[in-house]
Amino acid sequence: MNKNLFLMLLLVIGFISCSEENSNGVQGVPFQERENGKWSMISTDNGEVIFSNEFKTPITMAVEGRFMTKNGKDLWEIYTAEKKPKKIGKEYVWATCFHGGRALVTEPNKPVSIIDKEGQTVKVLDKIDNQIVTGVEDFSEGYAVYKTAGDYCGVINADGKSVIPAKYCNIYNCSDGKFVAIDKKYEKNFRGEDDSDYFFTVLNTSGKKLCDIQRSKYEWIGGFFQNGLLDISVRRNGKECWGLINEKGEEVVRPTEKIQGIEDIQGDKFVYKHDEKYGLMNLKGETLLRPKYDLLRLDGDNLMASIDTGKEEEEYSYSFIDEKGEKLFNKEFPEAFTFRYFGGKYTVVMIADNKFALIDQKGKAVEKQPKMWDVNFNTGDSYIQSDSMDIDAFMVALGIIPNGVDGLTFNTPVQKIVAHYAKNSDKGDAEHPGTDPYWYDVMEELNYTKVFNSIPVTISISFPSEISQRIYTAEEIDEENETCAGSSTSYVFNDIKPSSFSFDINLSSVKQNKVIYLYQKICAKFKQMGRIVKENSKATIFTMNNGCTAIIVKDEEGISATWGKNIDLSRFDTVKY
């Protein structure tokens, strides 16, 4: 098996905890009997086919008796996993699988919602604690991390009730009843250049702090607990040394050169990496399986291992072994997946190219094994975004005018522009606030990100020269050589005005129809202020009534606009390719 395919599977179905029973995990695997055939589903509970040749479009795995497929409008539809599947709920732009009877969905042009297994709305998540919600992570252990328009994170429970307020720059999904978070008081360091001088905070599900972990103490700090332990690493003598800490921040396995990476943790054992190979070790640091495998995963009481066959690039042979390295059954597969991800009773393996099978713990195929030409491991979306973009309100809030944007103009004094920039950025410190010209003697452009009607926008203001300059004493000036020496005594702003304004709207995760509509609205706004000179499918150039030139560009990342004197128009020709 291609190792990257297995890693992709772990990302796709990694929501299933090692401790979960099959009733809370995958209950059905989609498959095609032939190339370009309709999709069927086989049960991981009893190995029987649930339904056969029912869907033309790919379907997701069944979790808690529900699965999904995309319709002709590229919207999710949810169905019951039974002999004659029944559609429940509505159509959704985004949708997760079910966890504990709850799923997160987004209807077209609406906020994120929680629904039950009958498709009924439990709660609309337009705002939480009076803050606009822009997106929600999939449920994990009954909790979901949400993100606000201000780019902060909080946590809700399965009913949508706030349990941890949105005062964190980042929160990892719940693991072992804990969250790893970064408080927004460390935002400047977390989002800035110095990404080591802050703390990770471990919280319980009520938001109570269990411990703080100093970022600079470790080279790496994991975001997810496994069996009450968190992986960390340090660098000693240029080498990575990995270990484990508990929820109090205490070292359980001291970082050592023997361990160069940690994967699964289960009970008192964990999978570790050394010299790009994987082995098994216990919490005492004793090696149980030497690192000789190209991939190793804990699988209940046993393990799944792979070894490079050496025949072709990235060709692997997979087998199931015990903790002594002995094979559970004398079979190897070009592709295989752990039993635990499918509830423990069965798993999916590849027998040969385009030939998959469902096998039990003894390696035997199910009694009435159907022909499985292909399988699909998709479970739906893992991050659900709001689709309630009010484009008209956004345009008003952004405040585009011929002479500027966001309340700034070509005639705004530089001091006021800097004050506006400092308010919307993390510039400054205790000695020199963000409004001090001290910071700007080598800067000709200011950039800040601001949220307008729940949409983050990066605004740039360019100047014809440095924004400020240093002032030297007479003793420090060597007039003969026209140079300055020594330290400056003060800084002053230069008497300059902006030469151009720009804004950049990141819409990479927004549905294309909304991107196109917003692009049309922005172009219409600029057309009111001038006339179109040149246009193609992705860019438009304008001559404005105030003598400025403007270019609007739409690409896969979003929409950008620049206007002013002597601006760069080269993107007009490059964006269409």
Coordinates of C-alpha atoms in Angstrom, one line a residue:
M1 CA 0.0 0.0 0.0
N2 CA 1.1 3.6 -0.6
K3 CA 1.9 4.9 2.9
N4 CA 0.4 8.3 2.0
L5 CA -3.0 6.7 1.3
F6 CA -3.0 5.2 4.8
L7 CA -2.1 8.5 6.4
M8 CA -4.9 10.1 4.4
L9 CA -7.3 7.6 5.8
L10 CA -6.2 8.4 9.3
L11 CA -6.9 12.1 8.6
V12 CA -10.3 11.2 7.2
I13 CA -11.5 8.9 10.0
G14 CA -9.3 10.1 12.8
F15 CA -12.4 11.3 14.6
I16 CA -13.0 7.8 15.9
S17 CA -11.4 7.3 19.4
C18 CA -9.5 4.2 20.3
S19 CA -12.0 3.7 23.2
E20 CA -15.2 4.1 21.1
E21 CA -17.4 1.1 20.5
N22 CA -18.8 0.3 17.1
S23 CA -22.2 1.8 18.0
N24 CA -20.5 5.2 18.0
G25 CA -18.2 4.5 15.1
V26 CA -18.3 3.5 11.5
Q27 CA -21.1 1.0 10.8
G28 CA -21.0 0.9 7.0
V29 CA -18.4 1.1 4.3
P30 CA -19.3 2.3 0.8
F31 CA -18.1 0.3 -2.2
Q32 CA -18.5 -0.1 -5.9
E33 CA -18.9 -3.6 -7.5
R34 CA -17.3 -2.4 -10.8
E35 CA -15.7 0.6 -12.3
N36 CA -18.1 3.6 -12.7
G37 CA -20.8 1.4 -11.0
K38 CA -23.3 2.6 -8.5
W39 CA -22.4 2.8 -4.8
S40 CA -23.4 0.1 -2.3
M41 CA -22.7 -0.3 1.4
I42 CA -21.5 -3.2 3.6
S43 CA -22.0 -3.4 7.3
T44 CA -19.1 -3.5 9.7
D45 CA -21.4 -5.0 12.4
N46 CA -22.3 -8.3 10.7
G47 CA -20.5 -8.2 7.3
E48 CA -23.7 -8.2 5.3
V49 CA -24.5 -5.9 2.4
I50 CA -26.9 -3.2 3.6
F51 CA -28.0 -2.0 0.2
S52 CA -26.6 -2.6 -3.3
N53 CA -26.2 -0.3 -6.4
E54 CA -28.3 2.5 -5.0
F55 CA -26.4 5.8 -5.6
K56 CA -24.7 7.2 -8.7
T57 CA -22.6 9.7 -6.7
P58 CA -20.0 8.6 -4.1
I59 CA -21.4 8.1 -0.6
T60 CA -19.8 8.5 2.8
M61 CA -19.2 5.9 5.4
A62 CA -22.2 5.3 7.7
V63 CA -21.8 6.6 11.2
E64 CA -24.5 6.2 13.8
G65 CA -26.8 4.8 11.1
R66 CA -26.5 7.8 8.8
F67 CA -24.5 8.6 5.6
M68 CA -24.3 11.4 3.1
T69 CA -23.9 12.0 -0.6
K70 CA -23.6 15.1 -2.8
N71 CA -26.5 16.0 -5.1
G72 CA -26.4 17.7 -8.5
K73 CA -26.2 21.1 -6.8
D74 CA -23.1 20.0 -5.0
L75 CA -25.0 20.0 -1.7
W76 CA -25.0 17.3 1.0
E77 CA -28.0 15.1 1.5
I78 CA -28.3 12.8 4.6
Y79 CA -29.7 9.3 4.4
T80 CA -30.5 6.4 6.8
A81 CA -28.2 3.4 6.5
E82 CA -30.8 0.7 5.8
K83 CA -32.0 -1.6 3.0
K84 CA -34.1 1.3 1.5
P85 CA -32.3 4.5 2.5
K86 CA -34.5 7.4 3.5
K87 CA -33.5 11.0 3.1
I88 CA -33.6 13.1 6.3
G89 CA -33.2 16.8 6.9
K90 CA -32.5 19.4 4.2
E91 CA -29.7 20.2 1.8
Y92 CA -26.4 21.4 3.2
V93 CA -23.4 23.3 2.0
W94 CA -21.3 21.8 4.8
A95 CA -22.1 18.7 7.0
T96 CA -20.3 16.4 9.4
C97 CA -21.1 12.9 10.3
F98 CA -23.0 12.2 13.5
H99 CA -21.5 12.0 17.0
G100 CA -23.7 11.2 20.0
G101 CA -26.8 11.9 17.9
R102 CA -25.7 15.3 16.8
A103 CA -24.2 16.7 13.5
L104 CA -23.1 20.1 12.4
V105 CA -24.5 21.5 9.2
T106 CA -24.8 24.7 7.1
E107 CA -27.8 25.3 4.9
P108 CA -27.3 27.6 1.9
N109 CA -27.0 31.3 2.9
K110 CA -27.5 30.4 6.6
P111 CA -25.3 30.1 9.8
V112 CA -24.0 26.8 11.2
S113 CA -26.6 24.7 12.9
I114 CA -26.7 21.5 15.1
I115 CA -29.2 18.9 14.0
D116 CA -30.4 15.6 15.5
K117 CA -30.5 12.2 13.7
E118 CA -34.0 13.0 12.3
G119 CA -32.6 16.2 10.7
Q120 CA -34.4 18.5 13.1
T121 CA -32.5 21.7 14.2
V122 CA -31.3 21.6 17.7
K123 CA -29.7 25.1 17.7
V124 CA -28.6 27.7 15.2
L125 CA -25.1 28.9 15.9
D126 CA -25.2 32.4 14.4
K127 CA -23.8 33.9 17.6
I128 CA -22.3 32.5 20.8
D129 CA -21.9 34.8 23.8
N130 CA -22.9 37.6 21.5
Q131 CA -20.0 36.9 19.1
I132 CA -20.6 36.1 15.4
V133 CA -19.6 32.5 14.6
T134 CA -17.7 31.9 11.4
G135 CA -17.0 28.2 11.7
V136 CA -17.2 25.1 14.0
E137 CA -14.9 22.1 14.2
D138 CA -16.5 18.6 14.1
F139 CA -17.7 17.2 17.5
S140 CA -15.1 15.3 19.5
E141 CA -16.1 13.6 22.8
G142 CA -19.3 15.6 22.8
Y143 CA -17.7 19.0 22.4
A144 CA -16.9 21.3 19.4
V145 CA -14.4 24.1 19.0
Y146 CA -15.9 27.2 17.3
K147 CA -14.3 30.3 15.8
T148 CA -15.6 33.8 16.0
A149 CA -15.4 36.7 13.5
G150 CA -12.6 38.1 15.6
D151 CA -10.6 35.0 15.0
Y152 CA -10.8 33.7 18.5
C153 CA -11.9 30.2 19.7
G154 CA -14.3 28.8 22.3
V155 CA -16.1 25.5 23.0
I156 CA -19.7 24.4 23.0
N157 CA -21.3 21.1 24.1
A158 CA -23.5 18.9 22.0
D159 CA -26.6 21.1 22.6
G160 CA -24.7 24.3 21.5
K161 CA -24.3 25.7 25.0
S162 CA -21.1 27.7 25.5
V163 CA -18.8 25.9 28.0
I164 CA -15.5 27.7 27.3
P165 CA -15.7 31.4 26.1
A166 CA -14.0 32.5 23.0
K167 CA -10.9 34.0 24.6
Y168 CA -8.3 31.8 23.0
C169 CA -6.2 32.2 19.8
N170 CA -6.4 28.5 19.3
I171 CA -8.0 25.4 20.8
Y172 CA -7.3 21.9 19.7
N173 CA -10.3 19.4 19.6
C174 CA -11.2 17.7 22.8
S175 CA -9.1 14.6 23.6
D176 CA -9.3 12.5 26.7
G177 CA -11.6 15.1 28.2
K178 CA -9.1 17.9 27.8
F179 CA -8.3 20.8 25.5
V180 CA -4.9 22.2 24.6
A181 CA -5.4 26.0 24.1
I182 CA -3.5 29.2 23.7
D183 CA -4.9 32.3 25.6
K184 CA -5.4 35.4 23.6
K185 CA -3.1 37.3 26.0
Y186 CA -0.3 35.6 24.1
E187 CA -1.8 36.5 20.7
K188 CA 1.1 38.9 19.8
N189 CA 3.7 36.1 20.2
F190 CA 1.5 33.3 18.9
R191 CA 0.7 35.1 15.6
G192 CA 3.9 37.0 15.4
E193 CA 7.5 36.3 14.6
D194 CA 8.5 35.2 18.1
D195 CA 6.4 32.0 18.2
S196 CA 8.1 30.5 21.3
D197 CA 7.5 33.0 24.1
Y198 CA 4.0 31.9 25.2
F199 CA 2.2 29.1 27.0
F200 CA 0.0 26.2 26.1
T201 CA -2.9 25.9 28.6
V202 CA -4.5 22.5 29.4
L203 CA -8.2 22.9 30.2
N204 CA -10.8 20.4 31.3
T205 CA -14.3 20.4 29.7
S206 CA -15.5 23.0 32.1
G207 CA -12.7 25.4 31.1
K208 CA -10.8 24.9 34.4
K209 CA -7.1 25.3 33.9
L210 CA -5.1 22.1 34.7
C211 CA -1.7 23.4 33.9
D212 CA 0.4 25.8 31.7
I213 CA 3.2 24.5 29.4
Q214 CA 5.8 27.0 28.4
R215 CA 6.3 26.9 24.6
S216 CA 10.0 27.8 24.7
K217 CA 10.7 24.8 27.0
Y218 CA 10.0 22.3 24.1
E219 CA 10.7 22.1 20.4
W220 CA 7.3 20.5 19.9
I221 CA 4.1 20.3 22.0
G222 CA 1.3 18.0 20.8
G223 CA -2.3 19.2 20.7
F224 CA -4.1 16.0 21.6
F225 CA -3.9 13.8 24.7
Q226 CA -3.9 10.0 24.3
N227 CA -4.5 8.0 27.5
G228 CA -3.8 11.1 29.5
L229 CA -0.4 11.8 27.9
L230 CA 0.8 14.4 25.5
D231 CA 3.8 14.1 23.2
I232 CA 6.6 16.7 23.5
S233 CA 10.1 17.0 22.1
V234 CA 13.3 18.9 22.9
R235 CA 16.5 19.4 20.9
R236 CA 19.8 18.3 22.4
N237 CA 23.1 18.5 20.6
G238 CA 21.2 19.1 17.4
K239 CA 19.1 16.0 17.8
E240 CA 15.4 15.6 18.4
C241 CA 14.5 13.9 21.7
W242 CA 10.9 13.0 22.3
G243 CA 9.0 12.1 25.4
L244 CA 5.6 12.3 27.2
I245 CA 4.0 14.5 29.8
N246 CA 0.8 14.3 31.7
E247 CA -2.0 16.8 32.2
K248 CA -0.1 18.5 35.0
G249 CA 2.9 19.1 32.7
E250 CA 5.0 16.4 34.5
E251 CA 7.3 14.3 32.4
V252 CA 6.2 10.6 32.3
V253 CA 8.7 9.6 29.7
R254 CA 11.8 11.7 29.7
P255 CA 12.8 13.0 26.3
T256 CA 15.6 10.8 24.9
E257 CA 17.5 10.4 21.6
K258 CA 16.1 6.9 21.3
I259 CA 12.7 8.4 20.6
Q260 CA 12.5 10.6 17.5
G261 CA 8.7 10.7 17.2
I262 CA 5.6 9.4 18.9
E263 CA 2.4 8.1 17.3
D264 CA -0.3 6.0 19.0
I265 CA -0.4 5.8 22.8
Q266 CA -2.5 3.0 24.4
G267 CA -2.4 1.9 28.1
D268 CA 1.3 1.7 29.1
K269 CA 2.6 1.3 25.5
F270 CA 3.2 3.7 22.6
V271 CA 4.5 3.6 19.1
Y272 CA 7.8 5.4 18.6
K273 CA 10.1 6.4 15.7
H274 CA 13.8 6.0 15.4
D275 CA 15.9 6.4 12.3
E276 CA 12.6 6.7 10.2
K277 CA 11.4 3.3 11.4
Y278 CA 8.7 2.5 14.0
G279 CA 8.7 0.3 17.0
L280 CA 6.8 -0.3 20.3
M281 CA 7.9 0.9 23.8
N282 CA 6.4 1.0 27.3
L283 CA 6.2 3.9 29.6
K284 CA 9.3 2.6 31.5
G285 CA 11.3 3.2 28.3
E286 CA 11.7 -0.5 27.6
T287 CA 11.6 -1.5 23.9
L288 CA 8.9 -4.2 23.2
L289 CA 9.3 -4.2 19.4
R290 CA 12.5 -2.8 17.9
P291 CA 12.0 0.0 15.3
K292 CA 12.0 -1.9 12.0
Y293 CA 8.6 -1.1 10.5
D294 CA 7.7 1.6 8.0
L295 CA 4.4 2.1 9.7
L296 CA 3.0 0.8 12.9
R297 CA -0.4 1.3 14.5
L298 CA -1.9 0.1 17.8
D299 CA -5.0 -1.9 17.0
G300 CA -6.8 -2.9 20.2
D301 CA -4.8 -5.7 21.8
N302 CA -2.6 -6.1 18.7
L303 CA -1.0 -4.0 16.0
M304 CA -1.0 -3.4 12.3
A305 CA 2.5 -3.1 10.7
S306 CA 3.9 -2.4 7.2
I307 CA 7.2 -3.0 5.6
D308 CA 8.5 -1.5 2.4
T309 CA 8.7 -4.4 -0.2
G310 CA 11.5 -2.7 -2.1
K311 CA 9.9 -3.8 -5.4
E312 CA 8.4 -0.4 -6.4
E313 CA 8.5 3.1 -5.0
E314 CA 6.3 3.4 -1.9
E315 CA 5.0 -0.2 -2.2
Y316 CA 4.3 -1.7 1.2
S317 CA 3.2 -5.1 2.6
Y318 CA 0.8 -4.9 5.5
S319 CA 0.2 -7.5 8.2
F320 CA -1.5 -7.8 11.6
I321 CA 0.9 -8.7 14.5
D322 CA 0.9 -9.2 18.3
E323 CA 3.1 -7.4 20.7
K324 CA 5.9 -9.9 20.1
G325 CA 5.9 -9.2 16.4
E326 CA 4.3 -12.5 15.5
K327 CA 1.7 -12.5 12.7
L328 CA -1.9 -13.1 13.8
F329 CA -2.6 -14.9 10.6
N330 CA -0.4 -15.8 7.7
K331 CA -1.5 -13.2 5.3
E332 CA -0.1 -9.9 3.9
F333 CA -1.9 -7.2 2.0
P334 CA -0.9 -4.4 -0.3
E335 CA -3.4 -2.2 1.6
A336 CA -5.0 -2.6 5.0
F337 CA -6.6 -0.6 7.7
T338 CA -6.9 -1.1 11.5
F339 CA -9.8 -3.0 13.0
R340 CA -10.4 -0.3 15.6
Y341 CA -11.5 2.3 13.0
F342 CA -14.3 0.0 12.0
G343 CA -15.4 -1.0 15.5
G344 CA -13.0 -3.9 16.1
K345 CA -14.9 -6.8 14.5
Y346 CA -14.0 -6.4 10.9
T347 CA -11.6 -4.3 8.8
V348 CA -11.1 -3.5 5.1
V349 CA -8.1 -4.9 3.2
M350 CA -7.0 -4.9 -0.4
I351 CA -6.5 -8.4 -1.9
A352 CA -5.2 -7.2 -5.3
D353 CA -5.7 -4.1 -7.5
N354 CA -9.3 -3.1 -7.4
K355 CA -10.2 -6.0 -5.2
F356 CA -11.1 -5.2 -1.6
A357 CA -12.5 -7.4 1.1
L358 CA -14.0 -7.2 4.6
I359 CA -12.1 -9.6 6.9
D360 CA -12.5 -10.6 10.6
Q361 CA -9.9 -10.9 13.4
K362 CA -8.8 -14.3 12.0
G363 CA -8.1 -13.0 8.6
K364 CA -11.2 -14.6 7.0
A365 CA -13.4 -12.8 4.5
V366 CA -17.0 -12.4 5.4
E367 CA -19.2 -15.3 4.4
K368 CA -21.1 -13.6 1.6
Q369 CA -18.2 -11.4 0.4
P370 CA -19.5 -9.1 -2.4
K371 CA -17.2 -8.0 -5.2
M372 CA -15.6 -4.7 -4.0
W373 CA -13.9 -2.9 -6.9
D374 CA -13.4 0.3 -4.9
V375 CA -14.2 1.7 -1.4
N376 CA -14.7 5.2 -0.1
F377 CA -13.5 6.4 3.3
N378 CA -15.0 9.9 3.3
T379 CA -17.0 10.8 6.4
G380 CA -18.1 14.3 5.4
D381 CA -16.7 17.7 6.4
S382 CA -14.5 18.2 9.5
Y383 CA -14.9 22.0 9.7
I384 CA -18.2 23.6 9.2
Q385 CA -18.4 27.2 8.0
S386 CA -21.2 29.8 8.1
D387 CA -22.7 30.5 4.7
S388 CA -24.6 33.6 5.9
M389 CA -22.4 36.2 4.1
D390 CA -24.3 39.4 3.9
I391 CA -22.5 40.9 0.9
D392 CA -24.4 44.2 0.8
A393 CA -23.7 44.8 4.5
F394 CA -20.1 43.9 4.0
M395 CA -19.6 46.4 1.2
V396 CA -21.1 49.2 3.4
A397 CA -18.9 48.2 6.3
L398 CA -15.7 48.1 4.2
G399 CA -16.3 51.7 3.1
I400 CA -14.8 51.7 -0.4
I401 CA -14.5 55.3 -1.8
P402 CA -12.5 56.8 -4.6
N403 CA -10.0 58.2 -2.2
G404 CA -9.6 55.3 0.2
V405 CA -11.1 52.6 2.4
D406 CA -12.0 51.9 6.0
G407 CA -12.2 55.5 6.9
L408 CA -8.7 56.4 5.5
T409 CA -8.1 58.6 2.4
F410 CA -5.2 59.8 0.3
N411 CA -5.4 63.1 2.4
T412 CA -5.4 61.5 5.8
P413 CA -2.3 62.7 7.8
V414 CA 0.3 60.0 8.3
Q415 CA 0.0 60.2 12.1
K416 CA -3.8 59.3 11.9
I417 CA -3.1 56.4 9.5
V418 CA -0.4 55.0 11.8
A419 CA -2.8 55.4 14.8
H420 CA -5.5 53.5 12.9
Y421 CA -2.9 50.8 11.9
A422 CA -1.7 50.5 15.5
K423 CA -5.2 50.0 16.8
N424 CA -5.8 47.1 14.4
S425 CA -2.4 45.4 14.7
D426 CA 0.0 44.2 17.4
K427 CA 2.6 46.9 16.8
G428 CA 4.3 48.4 19.8
D429 CA 5.6 47.6 23.2
A430 CA 5.9 49.1 26.7
E431 CA 8.7 51.4 25.7
H432 CA 7.5 52.4 22.2
P433 CA 3.7 52.3 21.6
G434 CA 2.4 51.5 18.1
T435 CA 1.9 55.1 17.4
D436 CA 5.6 56.0 18.0
P437 CA 7.5 56.9 14.7
Y438 CA 10.3 54.8 16.2
W439 CA 8.8 51.8 14.4
Y440 CA 8.4 53.2 10.9
D441 CA 11.7 54.5 9.6
V442 CA 12.3 51.5 7.3
M443 CA 8.6 50.9 6.4
E444 CA 6.9 52.1 3.3
E445 CA 3.7 50.0 3.7
L446 CA 1.3 49.2 6.5
N447 CA -0.8 46.1 6.6
Y448 CA -3.5 45.1 9.0
T449 CA -6.4 42.6 9.1
K450 CA -9.8 43.7 10.3
V451 CA -13.2 41.9 10.3
F452 CA -16.0 43.6 8.4
N453 CA -19.4 42.1 9.0
S454 CA -17.8 38.7 9.9
I455 CA -15.4 38.7 6.9
P456 CA -11.7 39.2 7.6
V457 CA -10.0 41.6 5.2
T458 CA -6.3 42.5 5.0
I459 CA -5.9 46.2 4.2
S460 CA -2.6 47.7 2.9
I461 CA -1.6 51.4 2.7
S462 CA 1.5 52.2 0.6
F463 CA 3.6 55.4 0.8
P464 CA 6.1 56.9 -1.6
S465 CA 8.9 56.7 0.9
E466 CA 9.7 55.7 4.5
I467 CA 6.9 56.7 6.9
S468 CA 9.3 58.2 9.5
Q469 CA 13.0 59.1 9.9
R470 CA 15.6 59.3 12.6
I471 CA 16.9 62.7 13.8
Y472 CA 20.6 63.0 14.7
T473 CA 22.4 65.5 16.9
A474 CA 25.0 67.8 15.3
E475 CA 27.8 65.9 16.9
E476 CA 26.7 62.7 15.2
I477 CA 26.7 64.1 11.7
D478 CA 29.8 63.8 9.6
E479 CA 29.0 66.5 7.0
E480 CA 32.2 65.9 4.9
N481 CA 31.3 62.3 4.3
E482 CA 27.6 62.8 4.5
T483 CA 27.1 60.0 7.0
C484 CA 25.7 59.7 10.5
A485 CA 27.2 57.9 13.5
G486 CA 26.1 57.0 16.9
S487 CA 22.6 56.5 18.2
S488 CA 19.6 58.6 17.1
T489 CA 18.0 61.0 19.6
S490 CA 14.5 60.9 18.2
Y491 CA 12.2 59.9 15.4
V492 CA 9.7 62.0 13.5
F493 CA 7.0 61.2 10.9
N494 CA 7.7 62.3 7.3
D495 CA 5.3 64.7 5.7
I496 CA 3.8 62.2 3.2
K497 CA 0.5 60.9 2.1
P498 CA -0.6 57.4 0.9
S499 CA 0.2 56.6 -2.8
S500 CA -2.2 53.6 -3.0
F501 CA -4.7 51.5 -1.0
S502 CA -5.2 47.7 -1.3
F503 CA -7.5 45.1 0.3
D504 CA -7.3 41.3 0.1
I505 CA -10.3 39.2 1.0
N506 CA -9.4 35.5 1.6
L507 CA -12.3 33.4 0.3
S508 CA -10.5 30.1 -0.4
S509 CA -13.1 28.2 1.6
V510 CA -16.2 30.1 0.4
K511 CA -18.5 28.6 -2.2
Q512 CA -17.6 29.9 -5.7
N513 CA -21.0 31.4 -6.4
K514 CA -20.6 33.8 -3.5
V515 CA -17.1 34.7 -4.6
I516 CA -18.3 35.5 -8.1
Y517 CA -21.2 37.6 -6.7
L518 CA -18.9 39.6 -4.4
Y519 CA -16.4 40.2 -7.3
Q520 CA -19.3 41.5 -9.4
K521 CA -20.4 43.8 -6.5
I522 CA -16.9 45.2 -6.0
C523 CA -16.4 45.8 -9.8
A524 CA -19.8 47.5 -9.9
K525 CA -18.7 49.8 -7.0
F526 CA -15.5 50.8 -8.8
K527 CA -17.4 51.3 -12.1
Q528 CA -19.5 53.9 -10.3
M529 CA -16.2 55.7 -9.5
G530 CA -14.8 55.5 -13.0
R531 CA -14.8 53.4 -16.1
I532 CA -13.5 50.0 -17.2
V533 CA -10.4 50.1 -19.3
K534 CA -9.7 46.4 -19.7
E535 CA -11.1 43.2 -18.3
N536 CA -10.9 39.4 -18.5
S537 CA -12.7 36.6 -16.6
K538 CA -10.6 37.1 -13.5
A539 CA -9.4 40.7 -13.5
T540 CA -10.7 44.2 -14.3
I541 CA -8.7 47.5 -14.7
F542 CA -10.4 50.9 -14.1
T543 CA -9.6 54.5 -14.7
M544 CA -11.1 56.4 -11.8
N545 CA -12.6 59.9 -11.9
N546 CA -10.1 61.2 -9.4
G547 CA -7.2 60.2 -11.7
C548 CA -6.3 57.0 -10.0
T549 CA -6.0 53.6 -11.6
A550 CA -7.5 50.5 -10.0
I551 CA -7.2 46.7 -10.6
I552 CA -9.6 44.1 -9.2
V553 CA -8.5 40.4 -9.2
K554 CA -10.3 37.2 -8.5
D555 CA -8.3 34.0 -8.0
E556 CA -8.4 30.7 -6.1
E557 CA -7.5 32.5 -2.8
G558 CA -10.1 35.3 -3.0
I559 CA -10.5 38.8 -4.2
S560 CA -8.0 41.7 -4.1
A561 CA -8.2 45.3 -5.1
T562 CA -5.5 48.1 -5.5
W563 CA -6.0 51.7 -6.5
G564 CA -3.8 54.7 -6.6
K565 CA -1.1 56.3 -8.8
N566 CA 1.5 54.2 -10.8
I567 CA 0.3 50.9 -9.4
D568 CA 1.4 47.5 -10.6
L569 CA -1.0 46.0 -13.2
S570 CA 1.0 42.9 -14.0
R571 CA -1.5 40.6 -12.3
F572 CA -4.0 41.3 -15.0
D573 CA -2.0 39.2 -17.5
T574 CA -0.8 36.5 -15.0
V575 CA -4.0 35.7 -13.1
K576 CA -5.8 34.3 -16.2
Y577 CA -3.3 31.4 -16.6

